[in-house]
Amino acid sequence: MTLRIATWNINSVRLRIDQVARFVAESGTDVLCLQEIKCLEDQFPRNAFAEMGLPYLRIAGQKGWHGVAIASRRPITDAPRLDICRNKHARVVSAVVEGVEIQNFYIPAGGDLPDRELNEKFDHKMDYYERLTAEMATRDRSKPLLLAGDFNIAPNEFDVWNHRYMSKVVSHTPGEVETLYRLQNAGGFNDVVRDAFPEPQKLASWWSYRAQDFRKSNRGLRLDHLWTSPGLTPKVVPGSAKIHDTVREWDQPSDHCPITVDLDV
């Protein structure tokens, strides 16, 4: 059986519920990991997800900010709940679908100044990564585990529109990139999108709202990721990973676009 999993920073699920339904219908997504739902759990549009064929839900909501959710076509069972956000934001939600543990993250953006002493938001981001890395270092790598979400770091030269410029900007600074790789190495994770589209191909999943035409300005960043553990990587359908950048062309879109991958479970 093939399981298509998507991750998408939706930037308000209630505002863009029609876009979610359209994407699910057009993409054939089986499990949808959402970030920045920006609502409490009792405000989540459950009926709309049932109507689009994703009735099984795990939601971690927060009023007006953050919030993450997993919606599935297949039944969900509980996965370990991670307590890694020192500020107690709703930034992670978990589920097990068809034997695959899914951890869905909205990792802090980190503000504007890449200095832990002068910028609490940046320190929070680094602390979040450190706690998550310590957790992943304890995991059995042979178990099927997927990390999904908006990681708010674009790691490589070809994951940003301008490497030299962005190296000084939060999301691509050397310290952040090293931190991301420490997390990846802690669990032996594969970056399935980059595996499908090797460098030097430029990739992006986010474009600023400031540009009227995001394709013309072409200042994108690959902030959204799907990572598989060694126990799950062999189940990735080769070449199935896809960045759905055309969704960014829809009316009043999120600044992020969805990413999908197929698993042979």
PDB file of C-alpha atoms in Angstrom, residues 17-128:
ATOM      1  CA  ILE A  17      -9.696  25.546   4.366  1.00  0.00           C
ATOM      2  CA  ASP A  18     -10.925  25.646   0.756  1.00  0.00           C
ATOM      3  CA  GLN A  19      -7.322  25.551  -0.454  1.00  0.00           C
ATOM      4  CA  VAL A  20      -6.639  22.586   1.814  1.00  0.00           C
ATOM      5  CA  ALA A  21      -9.612  20.720   0.347  1.00  0.00           C
ATOM      6  CA  ARG A  22      -8.506  21.521  -3.192  1.00  0.00           C
ATOM      7  CA  PHE A  23      -4.950  20.399  -2.547  1.00  0.00           C
ATOM      8  CA  VAL A  24      -6.011  17.143  -0.887  1.00  0.00           C
ATOM      9  CA  ALA A  25      -8.339  16.346  -3.794  1.00  0.00           C
ATOM     10  CA  GLU A  26      -5.813  17.209  -6.487  1.00  0.00           C
ATOM     11  CA  SER A  27      -2.784  15.595  -4.840  1.00  0.00           C
ATOM     12  CA  GLY A  28      -4.361  12.449  -3.410  1.00  0.00           C
ATOM     13  CA  THR A  29      -2.778  13.101  -0.019  1.00  0.00           C
ATOM     14  CA  ASP A  30      -3.429  10.442   2.651  1.00  0.00           C
ATOM     15  CA  VAL A  31      -1.799  12.159   5.633  1.00  0.00           C
ATOM     16  CA  LEU A  32      -1.524  15.926   5.913  1.00  0.00           C
ATOM     17  CA  CYS A  33       0.808  17.571   8.425  1.00  0.00           C
ATOM     18  CA  LEU A  34      -0.133  21.215   8.949  1.00  0.00           C
ATOM     19  CA  GLN A  35       1.718  24.002  10.724  1.00  0.00           C
ATOM     20  CA  GLU A  36       0.562  27.440  11.870  1.00  0.00           C
ATOM     21  CA  ILE A  37      -3.080  26.399  12.067  1.00  0.00           C
ATOM     22  CA  LYS A  38      -3.578  29.450  14.313  1.00  0.00           C
ATOM     23  CA  CYS A  39      -6.583  28.192  16.249  1.00  0.00           C
ATOM     24  CA  LEU A  40      -7.554  26.290  19.348  1.00  0.00           C
ATOM     25  CA  GLU A  41      -8.454  22.623  19.098  1.00  0.00           C
ATOM     26  CA  ASP A  42     -12.194  23.284  19.464  1.00  0.00           C
ATOM     27  CA  GLN A  43     -11.983  25.841  16.609  1.00  0.00           C
ATOM     28  CA  PHE A  44     -10.397  23.415  14.157  1.00  0.00           C
ATOM     29  CA  PRO A  45     -12.653  22.755  11.113  1.00  0.00           C
ATOM     30  CA  ARG A  46     -13.113  19.044  11.779  1.00  0.00           C
ATOM     31  CA  ASN A  47     -16.167  18.618   9.570  1.00  0.00           C
ATOM     32  CA  ALA A  48     -14.348  20.019   6.550  1.00  0.00           C
ATOM     33  CA  PHE A  49     -11.560  17.486   7.009  1.00  0.00           C
ATOM     34  CA  ALA A  50     -14.058  14.649   7.324  1.00  0.00           C
ATOM     35  CA  GLU A  51     -15.683  15.806   4.096  1.00  0.00           C
ATOM     36  CA  MET A  52     -12.347  15.798   2.278  1.00  0.00           C
ATOM     37  CA  GLY A  53     -11.689  12.230   3.441  1.00  0.00           C
ATOM     38  CA  LEU A  54      -9.287  12.956   6.298  1.00  0.00           C
ATOM     39  CA  PRO A  55     -11.427  12.254   9.382  1.00  0.00           C
ATOM     40  CA  TYR A  56      -8.675  11.082  11.734  1.00  0.00           C
ATOM     41  CA  LEU A  57      -7.058  13.985  13.551  1.00  0.00           C
ATOM     42  CA  ARG A  58      -4.392  14.919  16.044  1.00  0.00           C
ATOM     43  CA  ILE A  59      -4.387  18.604  16.934  1.00  0.00           C
ATOM     44  CA  ALA A  60      -2.228  20.822  19.131  1.00  0.00           C
ATOM     45  CA  GLY A  61      -3.820  24.256  19.021  1.00  0.00           C
ATOM     46  CA  GLN A  62      -2.995  27.703  20.328  1.00  0.00           C
ATOM     47  CA  LYS A  63      -5.045  30.886  20.215  1.00  0.00           C
ATOM     48  CA  GLY A  64      -4.019  33.047  17.299  1.00  0.00           C
ATOM     49  CA  TRP A  65      -0.497  31.668  17.032  1.00  0.00           C
ATOM     50  CA  HIS A  66       1.435  28.566  16.044  1.00  0.00           C
ATOM     51  CA  GLY A  67      -0.519  25.323  16.264  1.00  0.00           C
ATOM     52  CA  VAL A  68       0.015  22.049  14.407  1.00  0.00           C
ATOM     53  CA  ALA A  69      -2.205  19.214  13.243  1.00  0.00           C
ATOM     54  CA  ILE A  70      -2.121  15.837  11.516  1.00  0.00           C
ATOM     55  CA  ALA A  71      -5.116  14.778   9.413  1.00  0.00           C
ATOM     56  CA  SER A  72      -5.277  11.262   8.009  1.00  0.00           C
ATOM     57  CA  ARG A  73      -7.334   9.111   5.675  1.00  0.00           C
ATOM     58  CA  ARG A  74      -6.172   6.078   7.679  1.00  0.00           C
ATOM     59  CA  PRO A  75      -6.775   5.444  11.390  1.00  0.00           C
ATOM     60  CA  ILE A  76      -4.391   7.081  13.821  1.00  0.00           C
ATOM     61  CA  THR A  77      -2.892   5.701  17.012  1.00  0.00           C
ATOM     62  CA  ASP A  78      -0.879   7.568  19.603  1.00  0.00           C
ATOM     63  CA  ALA A  79       2.819   8.303  19.248  1.00  0.00           C
ATOM     64  CA  PRO A  80       5.240   9.645  21.867  1.00  0.00           C
ATOM     65  CA  ARG A  81       4.426  13.237  22.777  1.00  0.00           C
ATOM     66  CA  LEU A  82       7.530  15.398  22.769  1.00  0.00           C
ATOM     67  CA  ASP A  83       7.946  18.077  25.424  1.00  0.00           C
ATOM     68  CA  ILE A  84      10.678  20.147  23.796  1.00  0.00           C
ATOM     69  CA  CYS A  85       9.341  23.708  23.671  1.00  0.00           C
ATOM     70  CA  ARG A  86      10.462  25.610  26.755  1.00  0.00           C
ATOM     71  CA  ASN A  87       7.827  28.295  26.091  1.00  0.00           C
ATOM     72  CA  LYS A  88       5.067  25.666  25.948  1.00  0.00           C
ATOM     73  CA  HIS A  89       3.925  26.715  22.492  1.00  0.00           C
ATOM     74  CA  ALA A  90       1.871  24.338  20.341  1.00  0.00           C
ATOM     75  CA  ARG A  91       4.743  23.425  18.038  1.00  0.00           C
ATOM     76  CA  VAL A  92       4.681  19.626  17.767  1.00  0.00           C
ATOM     77  CA  VAL A  93       2.043  16.967  17.304  1.00  0.00           C
ATOM     78  CA  SER A  94       2.492  13.242  16.788  1.00  0.00           C
ATOM     79  CA  ALA A  95       0.685  10.235  15.362  1.00  0.00           C
ATOM     80  CA  VAL A  96       1.206   6.694  14.149  1.00  0.00           C
ATOM     81  CA  VAL A  97      -0.347   5.853  10.773  1.00  0.00           C
ATOM     82  CA  GLU A  98       0.086   2.407   9.196  1.00  0.00           C
ATOM     83  CA  GLY A  99       2.973   1.672  11.546  1.00  0.00           C
ATOM     84  CA  VAL A 100       4.836   4.908  10.760  1.00  0.00           C
ATOM     85  CA  GLU A 101       5.486   7.343  13.594  1.00  0.00           C
ATOM     86  CA  ILE A 102       5.015  10.916  12.412  1.00  0.00           C
ATOM     87  CA  GLN A 103       6.311  13.907  14.331  1.00  0.00           C
ATOM     88  CA  ASN A 104       5.062  17.179  12.882  1.00  0.00           C
ATOM     89  CA  PHE A 105       6.923  20.378  13.858  1.00  0.00           C
ATOM     90  CA  TYR A 106       6.625  24.097  13.604  1.00  0.00           C
ATOM     91  CA  ILE A 107      10.095  25.057  14.810  1.00  0.00           C
ATOM     92  CA  PRO A 108      10.571  28.664  15.981  1.00  0.00           C
ATOM     93  CA  ALA A 109      11.639  31.116  13.269  1.00  0.00           C
ATOM     94  CA  GLY A 110      14.135  32.858  15.534  1.00  0.00           C
ATOM     95  CA  GLY A 111      13.487  36.543  14.963  1.00  0.00           C
ATOM     96  CA  ASP A 112      15.870  38.793  13.059  1.00  0.00           C
ATOM     97  CA  LEU A 113      19.149  38.782  14.990  1.00  0.00           C
ATOM     98  CA  PRO A 114      21.239  35.573  14.979  1.00  0.00           C
ATOM     99  CA  ASP A 115      22.566  36.107  18.497  1.00  0.00           C
ATOM    100  CA  ARG A 116      21.458  33.935  21.415  1.00  0.00           C
ATOM    101  CA  GLU A 117      22.385  36.497  24.071  1.00  0.00           C
ATOM    102  CA  LEU A 118      20.736  39.495  22.443  1.00  0.00           C
ATOM    103  CA  ASN A 119      17.707  37.770  20.899  1.00  0.00           C
ATOM    104  CA  GLU A 120      15.486  35.562  23.048  1.00  0.00           C
ATOM    105  CA  LYS A 121      13.622  34.280  19.981  1.00  0.00           C
ATOM    106  CA  PHE A 122      16.843  33.039  18.420  1.00  0.00           C
ATOM    107  CA  ASP A 123      17.920  31.433  21.681  1.00  0.00           C
ATOM    108  CA  HIS A 124      14.530  29.717  21.856  1.00  0.00           C
ATOM    109  CA  LYS A 125      15.032  28.360  18.341  1.00  0.00           C
ATOM    110  CA  MET A 126      18.456  26.957  19.163  1.00  0.00           C
ATOM    111  CA  ASP A 127      17.186  25.528  22.462  1.00  0.00           C
ATOM    112  CA  TYR A 128      14.319  23.818  20.634  1.00  0.00           C
TER     113      TYR A 128
END
